[in-house]
mmCIF file of C-alpha atoms and ligand atoms in Angstrom:
data_model
loop_
_atom_site.group_PDB
_atom_site.id
_atom_site.type_symbol
_atom_site.label_atom_id
_atom_site.label_comp_id
_atom_site.label_asym_id
_atom_site.label_seq_id
_atom_site.Cartn_x
_atom_site.Cartn_y
_atom_site.Cartn_z
ATOM 1 C CA MET A 1 71.281 43.907 135.087
ATOM 2 C CA ILE A 2 74.428 42.416 136.600
ATOM 3 C CA ASP A 3 76.852 45.042 137.867
ATOM 4 C CA PHE A 4 80.564 44.624 137.575
ATOM 5 C CA ASN A 5 81.010 45.567 141.220
ATOM 6 C CA VAL A 6 78.791 46.150 144.241
ATOM 7 C CA PRO A 7 80.555 47.669 147.268
ATOM 8 C CA PRO A 8 80.691 45.164 150.129
ATOM 9 C CA SER A 9 78.468 45.687 153.135
ATOM 10 C CA THR A 10 77.808 43.262 155.953
ATOM 11 C CA GLY A 11 74.907 44.990 157.729
ATOM 12 C CA LYS A 12 76.790 46.266 160.773
ATOM 13 C CA GLU A 13 78.363 49.312 159.114
ATOM 14 C CA THR A 14 75.739 51.831 160.205
ATOM 15 C CA ILE A 15 75.681 50.475 163.750
ATOM 16 C CA TYR A 16 79.413 51.071 164.108
ATOM 17 C CA MET A 17 79.221 54.440 162.392
ATOM 18 C CA GLN A 18 76.545 55.472 164.895
ATOM 19 C CA GLN A 19 78.853 54.270 167.674
ATOM 20 C CA ALA A 20 81.596 56.534 166.373
ATOM 21 C CA ILE A 21 79.134 59.433 166.524
ATOM 22 C CA ASP A 22 78.080 58.445 170.035
ATOM 23 C CA ASN A 23 81.764 58.295 171.000
ATOM 24 C CA ARG A 24 81.956 61.953 169.945
ATOM 25 C CA LYS A 25 84.968 61.141 167.840
ATOM 26 C CA ILE A 26 84.536 61.147 164.084
ATOM 27 C CA CYS A 27 87.919 62.602 163.160
ATOM 28 C CA GLY A 28 90.967 60.446 162.532
ATOM 29 C CA ASP A 29 92.636 57.948 164.865
ATOM 30 C CA GLY A 30 89.513 57.217 166.882
ATOM 31 C CA MET A 31 88.473 53.901 168.372
ATOM 32 C CA PHE A 32 87.592 52.200 165.083
ATOM 33 C CA THR A 33 90.806 53.282 163.390
ATOM 34 C CA LYS A 34 92.730 51.757 166.284
ATOM 35 C CA LYS A 35 90.687 48.553 166.144
ATOM 36 C CA CYS A 36 91.282 48.173 162.399
ATOM 37 C CA GLN A 37 95.014 48.820 162.723
ATOM 38 C CA ALA A 38 95.365 46.388 165.612
ATOM 39 C CA TRP A 39 93.468 43.750 163.607
ATOM 40 C CA MET A 40 95.871 44.105 160.707
ATOM 41 C CA ASN A 41 98.958 44.122 162.895
ATOM 42 C CA GLU A 42 97.868 40.865 164.436
ATOM 43 C CA LYS A 43 96.560 39.170 161.301
ATOM 44 C CA PHE A 44 99.613 40.044 159.220
ATOM 45 C CA ASN A 45 102.120 39.921 162.065
ATOM 46 C CA VAL A 46 103.550 43.403 161.456
ATOM 47 C CA PRO A 47 104.552 46.012 164.039
ATOM 48 C CA ALA A 48 102.667 48.977 162.542
ATOM 49 C CA THR A 49 99.795 49.653 160.172
ATOM 50 C CA TYR A 50 98.241 53.047 159.494
ATOM 51 C CA LEU A 51 94.833 53.620 157.972
ATOM 52 C CA THR A 52 94.999 56.248 155.245
ATOM 53 C CA THR A 53 92.453 58.164 153.213
ATOM 54 C CA SER A 54 93.097 55.973 150.158
ATOM 55 C CA GLY A 55 95.447 53.448 148.620
ATOM 56 C CA THR A 56 96.813 56.402 146.703
ATOM 57 C CA SER A 57 97.681 58.239 149.916
ATOM 58 C CA ALA A 58 99.317 55.105 151.347
ATOM 59 C CA LEU A 59 101.514 55.096 148.225
ATOM 60 C CA GLU A 60 102.190 58.807 148.701
ATOM 61 C CA MET A 61 103.344 58.163 152.259
ATOM 62 C CA ALA A 62 105.575 55.349 151.017
ATOM 63 C CA ALA A 63 107.050 57.632 148.357
ATOM 64 C CA LEU A 64 107.725 60.324 150.978
ATOM 65 C CA LEU A 65 109.443 57.747 153.187
ATOM 66 C CA CYS A 66 111.656 56.685 150.262
ATOM 67 C CA ASP A 67 113.194 60.151 150.525
ATOM 68 C CA LEU A 68 113.646 60.687 146.783
ATOM 69 C CA LYS A 69 115.414 63.521 145.029
ATOM 70 C CA PRO A 70 114.365 64.902 141.658
ATOM 71 C CA GLY A 71 115.866 62.728 138.942
ATOM 72 C CA ASP A 72 115.953 59.562 141.062
ATOM 73 C CA GLU A 73 114.542 56.609 139.169
ATOM 74 C CA VAL A 74 111.754 54.316 140.197
ATOM 75 C CA ILE A 75 111.161 50.984 138.482
ATOM 76 C CA LEU A 76 107.555 49.843 138.111
ATOM 77 C CA PRO A 77 105.262 47.975 135.742
ATOM 78 C CA SER A 78 103.370 49.969 133.125
ATOM 79 C CA TYR A 79 100.341 47.729 133.499
ATOM 80 C CA THR A 80 98.940 49.283 136.678
ATOM 81 C CA PHE A 81 96.695 52.014 138.004
ATOM 82 C CA CYS A 82 98.092 55.537 137.689
ATOM 83 C CA SER A 83 98.294 55.961 141.493
ATOM 84 C CA THR A 84 101.236 53.549 141.573
ATOM 85 C CA ALA A 85 103.154 56.117 139.514
ATOM 86 C CA ASP A 86 101.610 59.403 140.735
ATOM 87 C CA ALA A 87 103.037 59.116 144.221
ATOM 88 C CA PHE A 88 106.597 58.958 142.878
ATOM 89 C CA VAL A 89 106.139 61.556 140.165
ATOM 90 C CA GLN A 90 105.085 63.978 142.910
ATOM 91 C CA ARG A 91 108.509 63.465 144.507
ATOM 92 C CA GLY A 92 110.203 64.407 141.245
ATOM 93 C CA ALA A 93 111.222 60.860 140.368
ATOM 94 C CA THR A 94 111.573 59.525 136.823
ATOM 95 C CA LEU A 95 109.513 56.446 136.057
ATOM 96 C CA VAL A 96 111.192 53.470 134.407
ATOM 97 C CA PHE A 97 108.603 50.993 133.198
ATOM 98 C CA VAL A 98 109.468 47.325 132.902
ATOM 99 C CA ASP A 99 107.494 44.725 130.976
ATOM 100 C CA ILE A 100 105.111 42.295 132.656
ATOM 101 C CA ARG A 101 104.874 38.514 132.635
ATOM 102 C CA PRO A 102 101.969 37.299 130.554
ATOM 103 C CA ASP A 103 100.929 34.621 133.055
ATOM 104 C CA THR A 104 100.325 36.819 136.120
ATOM 105 C CA MET A 105 100.328 40.302 134.511
ATOM 106 C CA ASN A 106 102.904 41.269 137.175
ATOM 107 C CA ILE A 107 106.260 42.939 136.612
ATOM 108 C CA ASP A 108 108.728 40.470 135.073
ATOM 109 C CA GLU A 109 111.294 39.992 137.824
ATOM 110 C CA ASN A 110 113.842 38.837 135.247
ATOM 111 C CA LYS A 111 113.685 42.102 133.325
ATOM 112 C CA ILE A 112 114.242 44.410 136.293
ATOM 113 C CA GLU A 113 118.017 44.160 136.656
ATOM 114 C CA ALA A 114 118.697 45.452 133.148
ATOM 115 C CA ALA A 115 116.665 48.583 133.953
ATOM 116 C CA ILE A 116 118.664 49.471 137.070
ATOM 117 C CA THR A 117 120.986 52.490 136.756
ATOM 118 C CA GLU A 118 123.005 54.573 139.230
ATOM 119 C CA LYS A 119 119.915 56.699 139.733
ATOM 120 C CA THR A 120 117.559 53.845 140.610
ATOM 121 C CA LYS A 121 116.292 54.113 144.186
ATOM 122 C CA VAL A 122 113.056 52.147 144.384
ATOM 123 C CA ILE A 123 111.320 49.138 142.853
ATOM 124 C CA VAL A 124 107.541 49.317 143.033
ATOM 125 C CA THR A 125 105.742 46.009 142.686
ATOM 126 C CA VAL A 126 102.038 45.587 141.991
ATOM 127 C CA ASP A 127 100.274 42.392 143.018
ATOM 128 C CA TYR A 128 97.816 42.295 140.165
ATOM 129 C CA ALA A 129 94.501 40.618 140.951
ATOM 130 C CA GLY A 130 95.829 39.784 144.422
ATOM 131 C CA VAL A 131 98.445 37.432 142.975
ATOM 132 C CA ALA A 132 101.929 38.119 144.293
ATOM 133 C CA CYS A 133 104.930 39.170 142.252
ATOM 134 C CA GLU A 134 108.011 36.969 142.438
ATOM 135 C CA ILE A 135 108.922 38.910 145.544
ATOM 136 C CA ASP A 136 111.935 36.883 146.697
ATOM 137 C CA THR A 137 113.758 37.555 143.431
ATOM 138 C CA ILE A 138 112.862 41.232 143.656
ATOM 139 C CA LEU A 139 114.009 41.507 147.283
ATOM 140 C CA ALA A 140 117.333 39.899 146.358
ATOM 141 C CA LEU A 141 117.845 42.483 143.613
ATOM 142 C CA ALA A 142 116.941 45.291 145.996
ATOM 143 C CA LYS A 143 119.515 44.021 148.443
ATOM 144 C CA LYS A 144 122.205 43.711 145.779
ATOM 145 C CA TYR A 145 121.695 47.287 144.533
ATOM 146 C CA ASP A 146 120.597 48.848 147.840
ATOM 147 C CA LEU A 147 117.108 49.780 146.636
ATOM 148 C CA LYS A 148 113.866 50.164 148.527
ATOM 149 C CA VAL A 149 110.856 48.050 147.627
ATOM 150 C CA VAL A 150 107.347 49.491 147.805
ATOM 151 C CA GLU A 151 104.623 46.911 147.403
ATOM 152 C CA ASP A 152 101.426 48.202 145.857
ATOM 153 C CA ALA A 153 99.255 45.504 147.380
ATOM 154 C CA ALA A 154 96.116 47.593 146.790
ATOM 155 C CA GLN A 155 94.468 44.466 145.392
ATOM 156 C CA GLY A 156 96.311 42.025 147.604
ATOM 157 C CA PHE A 157 94.720 42.352 151.036
ATOM 158 C CA GLY A 158 94.777 38.894 152.633
ATOM 159 C CA ALA A 159 96.694 37.224 149.805
ATOM 160 C CA THR A 160 100.016 35.473 150.422
ATOM 161 C CA TYR A 161 103.382 34.606 148.878
ATOM 162 C CA LYS A 162 104.989 31.451 150.278
ATOM 163 C CA GLY A 163 102.531 31.839 153.128
ATOM 164 C CA ARG A 164 103.632 35.411 153.914
ATOM 165 C CA PRO A 165 100.929 38.123 153.721
ATOM 166 C CA LEU A 166 101.333 40.507 150.797
ATOM 167 C CA GLY A 167 102.538 43.961 151.713
ATOM 168 C CA THR A 168 104.639 42.752 154.630
ATOM 169 C CA ASP A 169 107.856 41.593 152.953
ATOM 170 C CA CYS A 170 109.002 44.913 151.569
ATOM 171 C CA ASP A 171 109.977 48.316 153.003
ATOM 172 C CA PHE A 172 106.461 49.728 152.645
ATOM 173 C CA GLY A 173 103.228 47.904 151.846
ATOM 174 C CA CYS A 174 100.113 49.665 150.577
ATOM 175 C CA TYR A 175 96.506 48.443 150.685
ATOM 176 C CA SER A 176 93.374 50.005 149.273
ATOM 177 C CA PHE A 177 89.867 49.888 150.703
ATOM 178 C CA HIS A 178 88.221 51.594 147.779
ATOM 179 C CA GLU A 179 84.714 50.345 147.073
ATOM 180 C CA THR A 180 86.014 48.133 144.268
ATOM 181 C CA LYS A 181 88.413 46.236 146.527
ATOM 182 C CA ASN A 182 87.660 43.101 148.572
ATOM 183 C CA LEU A 183 87.093 45.075 151.770
ATOM 184 C CA SER A 184 86.008 48.676 151.688
ATOM 185 C CA MET A 185 85.566 51.850 153.669
ATOM 186 C CA GLY A 186 84.312 53.898 150.715
ATOM 187 C CA GLU A 187 87.637 55.569 150.125
ATOM 188 C CA GLY A 188 90.553 54.427 152.220
ATOM 189 C CA GLY A 189 93.712 52.435 152.446
ATOM 190 C CA ALA A 190 96.503 51.418 154.754
ATOM 191 C CA LEU A 191 100.265 51.731 154.935
ATOM 192 C CA VAL A 192 102.098 48.753 156.409
ATOM 193 C CA LEU A 193 105.468 49.239 158.062
ATOM 194 C CA PRO A 194 107.242 45.898 158.426
ATOM 195 C CA ASP A 195 110.116 47.780 160.131
ATOM 196 C CA LEU A 196 109.558 50.192 163.016
ATOM 197 C CA LYS A 197 112.566 52.309 162.067
ATOM 198 C CA TYR A 198 110.251 54.320 159.791
ATOM 199 C CA ARG A 199 107.532 54.756 162.390
ATOM 200 C CA ASP A 200 108.296 58.249 163.686
ATOM 201 C CA GLN A 201 108.774 59.711 160.229
ATOM 202 C CA ALA A 202 105.633 57.982 158.887
ATOM 203 C CA GLU A 203 103.587 59.456 161.717
ATOM 204 C CA ILE A 204 104.967 62.929 161.048
ATOM 205 C CA TYR A 205 104.027 62.769 157.346
ATOM 206 C CA ARG A 206 100.573 61.449 158.206
ATOM 207 C CA GLU A 207 99.879 64.153 160.817
ATOM 208 C CA LYS A 208 100.590 67.346 158.866
ATOM 209 C CA GLY A 209 104.280 67.326 159.656
ATOM 210 C CA THR A 210 103.767 67.293 163.417
ATOM 211 C CA ASP A 211 104.980 64.912 166.105
ATOM 212 C CA ARG A 212 101.439 64.630 167.444
ATOM 213 C CA SER A 213 101.467 60.821 167.527
ATOM 214 C CA LYS A 214 104.448 60.825 169.869
ATOM 215 C CA PHE A 215 102.578 63.302 172.037
ATOM 216 C CA PHE A 216 99.532 61.023 172.230
ATOM 217 C CA ARG A 217 101.765 58.125 173.186
ATOM 218 C CA GLY A 218 103.084 60.289 176.021
ATOM 219 C CA GLN A 219 106.645 60.322 174.681
ATOM 220 C CA ILE A 220 106.781 64.136 174.601
ATOM 221 C CA ASP A 221 104.842 66.759 176.577
ATOM 222 C CA LYS A 222 103.816 68.994 173.698
ATOM 223 C CA TYR A 223 103.654 68.565 169.982
ATOM 224 C CA THR A 224 104.955 70.820 167.283
ATOM 225 C CA TRP A 225 105.438 71.227 163.543
ATOM 226 C CA VAL A 226 108.689 69.431 162.775
ATOM 227 C CA ASP A 227 108.684 68.658 159.028
ATOM 228 C CA TYR A 228 106.506 68.825 155.940
ATOM 229 C CA GLY A 229 103.570 66.471 155.791
ATOM 230 C CA SER A 230 99.955 66.130 154.879
ATOM 231 C CA SER A 231 96.732 64.767 156.348
ATOM 232 C CA TYR A 232 96.520 61.101 155.514
ATOM 233 C CA LEU A 233 94.296 59.904 158.333
ATOM 234 C CA PRO A 234 90.707 58.972 157.483
ATOM 235 C CA SER A 235 87.611 59.819 159.493
ATOM 236 C CA ASP A 236 86.670 57.283 162.151
ATOM 237 C CA LEU A 237 83.308 56.996 160.362
ATOM 238 C CA ASN A 238 85.087 55.347 157.444
ATOM 239 C CA ALA A 239 87.103 53.192 159.819
ATOM 240 C CA ALA A 240 83.823 52.099 161.455
ATOM 241 C CA TYR A 241 82.597 50.968 158.043
ATOM 242 C CA LEU A 242 85.814 49.004 157.533
ATOM 243 C CA TRP A 243 85.583 47.451 160.984
ATOM 244 C CA ALA A 244 82.251 45.866 160.075
ATOM 245 C CA GLN A 245 84.020 44.190 157.160
ATOM 246 C CA LEU A 246 87.108 43.077 159.067
ATOM 247 C CA GLU A 247 84.787 41.341 161.524
ATOM 248 C CA GLU A 248 83.359 39.408 158.565
ATOM 249 C CA TYR A 249 86.709 38.943 156.871
ATOM 250 C CA ASP A 250 86.394 35.155 156.533
ATOM 251 C CA ALA A 251 82.846 35.306 155.203
ATOM 252 C CA ILE A 252 83.801 37.880 152.571
ATOM 253 C CA TYR A 253 86.922 35.950 151.598
ATOM 254 C CA ASN A 254 85.067 32.629 151.331
ATOM 255 C CA ASP A 255 82.209 34.127 149.374
ATOM 256 C CA ARG A 256 84.515 35.740 146.818
ATOM 257 C CA MET A 257 86.610 32.583 146.592
ATOM 258 C CA ALA A 258 83.502 30.513 145.864
ATOM 259 C CA THR A 259 82.643 32.786 142.924
ATOM 260 C CA TRP A 260 86.231 32.769 141.676
ATOM 261 C CA ASN A 261 86.323 28.965 141.816
ATOM 262 C CA TYR A 262 82.943 28.738 140.148
ATOM 263 C CA TYR A 263 84.126 30.825 137.175
ATOM 264 C CA ASP A 264 87.352 28.885 136.997
ATOM 265 C CA GLU A 265 85.591 25.491 136.870
ATOM 266 C CA ALA A 266 82.791 26.593 134.604
ATOM 267 C CA LEU A 267 85.060 28.203 132.010
ATOM 268 C CA LYS A 268 87.647 25.424 131.943
ATOM 269 C CA PRO A 269 86.151 23.687 128.896
ATOM 270 C CA LEU A 270 86.466 26.923 126.904
ATOM 271 C CA ALA A 271 90.089 27.236 127.972
ATOM 272 C CA GLU A 272 90.757 23.624 127.039
ATOM 273 C CA ALA A 273 89.210 24.265 123.652
ATOM 274 C CA GLY A 274 91.631 27.180 123.210
ATOM 275 C CA ARG A 275 88.902 29.824 123.145
ATOM 276 C CA LEU A 276 90.126 31.816 126.117
ATOM 277 C CA ILE A 277 92.903 31.917 128.697
ATOM 278 C CA GLN A 278 92.252 31.652 132.425
ATOM 279 C CA PRO A 279 94.350 33.262 135.193
ATOM 280 C CA THR A 280 97.535 31.528 136.330
ATOM 281 C CA ILE A 281 98.186 31.256 140.059
ATOM 282 C CA PRO A 282 101.851 30.326 140.677
ATOM 283 C CA LYS A 283 102.302 27.685 143.337
ATOM 284 C CA GLU A 284 103.961 30.171 145.739
ATOM 285 C CA CYS A 285 100.869 32.367 145.687
ATOM 286 C CA GLY A 286 97.719 32.218 147.769
ATOM 287 C CA HIS A 287 95.411 34.655 145.997
ATOM 288 C CA ASN A 288 92.461 36.472 147.574
ATOM 289 C CA ALA A 289 89.859 36.174 144.802
ATOM 290 C CA HIS A 290 90.145 39.880 144.119
ATOM 291 C CA MET A 291 89.459 39.497 140.442
ATOM 292 C CA TYR A 292 88.437 36.922 137.881
ATOM 293 C CA TYR A 293 89.684 37.760 134.422
ATOM 294 C CA ILE A 294 89.812 35.968 131.123
ATOM 295 C CA LYS A 295 91.978 36.700 128.126
ATOM 296 C CA LEU A 296 90.527 36.729 124.649
ATOM 297 C CA ARG A 297 92.272 36.364 121.298
ATOM 298 C CA ASP A 298 92.730 40.104 120.785
ATOM 299 C CA LEU A 299 91.249 43.560 121.266
ATOM 300 C CA GLU A 300 88.622 42.997 118.615
ATOM 301 C CA GLU A 301 87.307 39.828 120.203
ATOM 302 C CA ARG A 302 87.314 41.469 123.629
ATOM 303 C CA THR A 303 85.288 44.418 122.312
ATOM 304 C CA ALA A 304 82.784 42.017 120.778
ATOM 305 C CA LEU A 305 82.439 40.043 124.011
ATOM 306 C CA ILE A 306 81.941 43.185 126.106
ATOM 307 C CA LYS A 307 79.161 44.206 123.719
ATOM 308 C CA HIS A 308 77.597 40.755 123.786
ATOM 309 C CA LEU A 309 77.614 40.674 127.598
ATOM 310 C CA ARG A 310 76.183 44.186 127.765
ATOM 311 C CA GLU A 311 73.291 43.097 125.542
ATOM 312 C CA ASP A 312 72.637 40.359 128.094
ATOM 313 C CA GLY A 313 72.631 42.988 130.850
ATOM 314 C CA ILE A 314 76.090 42.103 132.161
ATOM 315 C CA TYR A 315 78.773 44.660 132.885
ATOM 316 C CA ALA A 316 82.266 43.313 132.337
ATOM 317 C CA VAL A 317 85.158 45.753 132.178
ATOM 318 C CA PHE A 318 88.800 46.061 131.304
ATOM 319 C CA HIS A 319 91.218 48.615 132.716
ATOM 320 C CA TYR A 320 94.692 50.045 132.603
ATOM 321 C CA ILE A 321 95.702 51.569 129.358
ATOM 322 C CA PRO A 322 99.438 50.945 129.937
ATOM 323 C CA LEU A 323 100.886 53.971 131.702
ATOM 324 C CA HIS A 324 103.798 54.411 129.294
ATOM 325 C CA SER A 325 101.345 55.095 126.484
ATOM 326 C CA ALA A 326 99.321 57.656 128.493
ATOM 327 C CA PRO A 327 100.212 61.369 128.150
ATOM 328 C CA ALA A 328 101.505 61.628 131.735
ATOM 329 C CA GLY A 329 103.448 58.398 131.417
ATOM 330 C CA MET A 330 105.235 59.729 128.351
ATOM 331 C CA LYS A 331 106.026 62.949 130.161
ATOM 332 C CA PHE A 332 107.307 61.401 133.378
ATOM 333 C CA GLY A 333 108.891 58.151 132.314
ATOM 334 C CA ARG A 334 110.295 55.755 129.785
ATOM 335 C CA PHE A 335 109.807 52.103 128.979
ATOM 336 C CA HIS A 336 112.964 50.096 129.467
ATOM 337 C CA GLY A 337 113.527 47.441 126.831
ATOM 338 C CA GLU A 338 110.869 46.039 124.587
ATOM 339 C CA ASP A 339 107.145 46.089 125.308
ATOM 340 C CA VAL A 340 106.544 42.452 124.501
ATOM 341 C CA TYR A 341 103.551 41.766 126.732
ATOM 342 C CA THR A 342 102.339 44.930 128.466
ATOM 343 C CA THR A 343 100.276 46.366 125.622
ATOM 344 C CA ALA A 344 99.365 43.130 123.861
ATOM 345 C CA GLU A 345 98.179 41.347 127.003
ATOM 346 C CA SER A 346 96.336 44.363 128.411
ATOM 347 C CA GLU A 347 94.226 44.548 125.252
ATOM 348 C CA ARG A 348 93.022 40.975 125.638
ATOM 349 C CA LEU A 349 92.053 41.005 129.288
ATOM 350 C CA LEU A 350 88.461 41.183 130.504
ATOM 351 C CA ARG A 351 87.298 41.207 134.128
ATOM 352 C CA LEU A 352 84.058 39.441 135.044
ATOM 353 C CA PRO A 353 81.570 40.598 137.688
ATOM 354 C CA LEU A 354 82.817 39.465 141.085
ATOM 355 C CA TYR A 355 81.666 40.884 144.392
ATOM 356 C CA TYR A 356 80.609 39.803 147.843
ATOM 357 C CA LYS A 357 77.170 38.176 147.713
ATOM 358 C CA ILE A 358 76.839 37.983 143.946
ATOM 359 C CA THR A 359 74.058 35.429 143.478
ATOM 360 C CA ASN A 360 74.571 31.983 141.991
ATOM 361 C CA GLU A 361 71.976 32.849 139.410
ATOM 362 C CA ASP A 362 73.872 35.951 138.307
ATOM 363 C CA ARG A 363 77.207 34.243 137.981
ATOM 364 C CA GLU A 364 75.549 31.401 136.040
ATOM 365 C CA LYS A 365 74.151 34.015 133.676
ATOM 366 C CA VAL A 366 77.636 35.433 133.154
ATOM 367 C CA VAL A 367 79.023 32.023 132.273
ATOM 368 C CA SER A 368 76.159 31.096 129.985
ATOM 369 C CA SER A 369 76.434 34.410 128.162
ATOM 370 C CA ILE A 370 80.137 33.725 127.542
ATOM 371 C CA TYR A 371 79.325 30.237 126.233
ATOM 372 C CA HIS A 372 76.651 31.703 124.038
ATOM 373 C CA PHE A 373 79.170 34.190 122.647
ATOM 374 C CA PHE A 374 81.601 31.457 121.669
ATOM 375 C CA GLY A 375 78.811 29.232 120.412
ATOM 376 C CA SER A 376 77.693 31.936 118.053
ATOM 377 C CA GLN A 377 81.241 32.468 116.800
ATOM 378 C CA SER A 378 83.254 30.288 114.406
HETATM 379 C C1 LIG B 1 92.900 50.544 143.651
HETATM 380 C C2 LIG B 1 94.339 50.661 143.347
HETATM 381 C C3 LIG B 1 95.101 51.767 143.762
HETATM 382 C C4 LIG B 1 94.511 52.996 144.377
HETATM 383 O O1 LIG B 1 93.752 52.820 145.497
HETATM 384 P P1 LIG B 1 92.717 53.976 145.934
HETATM 385 O O2 LIG B 1 92.270 53.518 147.272
HETATM 386 O O3 LIG B 1 91.622 53.986 144.929
HETATM 387 O O4 LIG B 1 93.452 55.256 145.972
HETATM 388 C C5 LIG B 1 96.458 51.763 143.527
HETATM 389 N N1 LIG B 1 97.047 50.750 142.896
HETATM 390 C C6 LIG B 1 96.352 49.678 142.462
HETATM 391 C C7 LIG B 1 97.077 48.577 141.781
HETATM 392 C C8 LIG B 1 94.977 49.606 142.648
HETATM 393 O O5 LIG B 1 94.290 48.548 142.203
#
């Protein structure tokens, strides 16, 4: 059987987790949390990064920092995971969904402006499959209308746009280290603050509404409850797991990239024959091999291929029923303009097994099963 995903592990995770135990510090903001944050600050050249308990909680912190009032509008794609929307719905915001581009499956930057109203406060971008949105166009719009930009870079850790790391160009960047992402800590994520002006408030929200972080930095002599907040800091045990992966960042990246490139080469003849569509990587984008997907003719063909692969012991999956067609999406938002691509493209997309250390033999089996499927058609 070939799984769709196997959580990454490098072999050092348990050693570092034992170290955290030996350090007598398994709660949040221990040594490994600090090491991970410092690694990200340096690698991505940002002043502050905070590990969180999930990508979802990083988005929740970003939504809190956007300081929304009930009725404020947030523009986002409908083709995304529900967490992108949840964080803002919790603040009382109304969701305004904008169509995606069929080539990258990202929000169509040219359809955003028409969706902006007096109530719009935030644009949320999603870097689908670790391929960046057209961020410069989006940042220019945000500037023109005085909007904040939250980048859901849950899938984009280590990917770039015009050489700039994803999650670092906006007001708030959010990563996920869920077990399905390139690097993992079981459940976890990170909030990136490209601008330190949000630092104090971010720390208050993350530490149950207290100014405890300032206290630990020695800026104040006692800490107190100053605002509302929550507990968004993960256990140092999880951070220890992540640290083992950050140390092997290049190996994980290269390994995933090799599989991505293998699929892309091997399936090219089918794309050239018009049987399937391969992912598009715009020239501005350096992707991170988060996902390899193909697009089939339609829903029916996708269903047949999933079944065919399953019979060969291969798990390939699709995801994201567009949010605007889900019960909560209908309750909390509206689709602006026409849904030209969101639904139609989402029904055609299929993700192939791709994880750290997938064997050559397994990925060859995936490709040959796909060829067999098309050979037995028509
Ligand atoms: C994975 C993911 C999330 C949520 O991350 P968690 O760590 O699972 O909470 C949010 N948005 C997108 C686009 C994702 O892929």
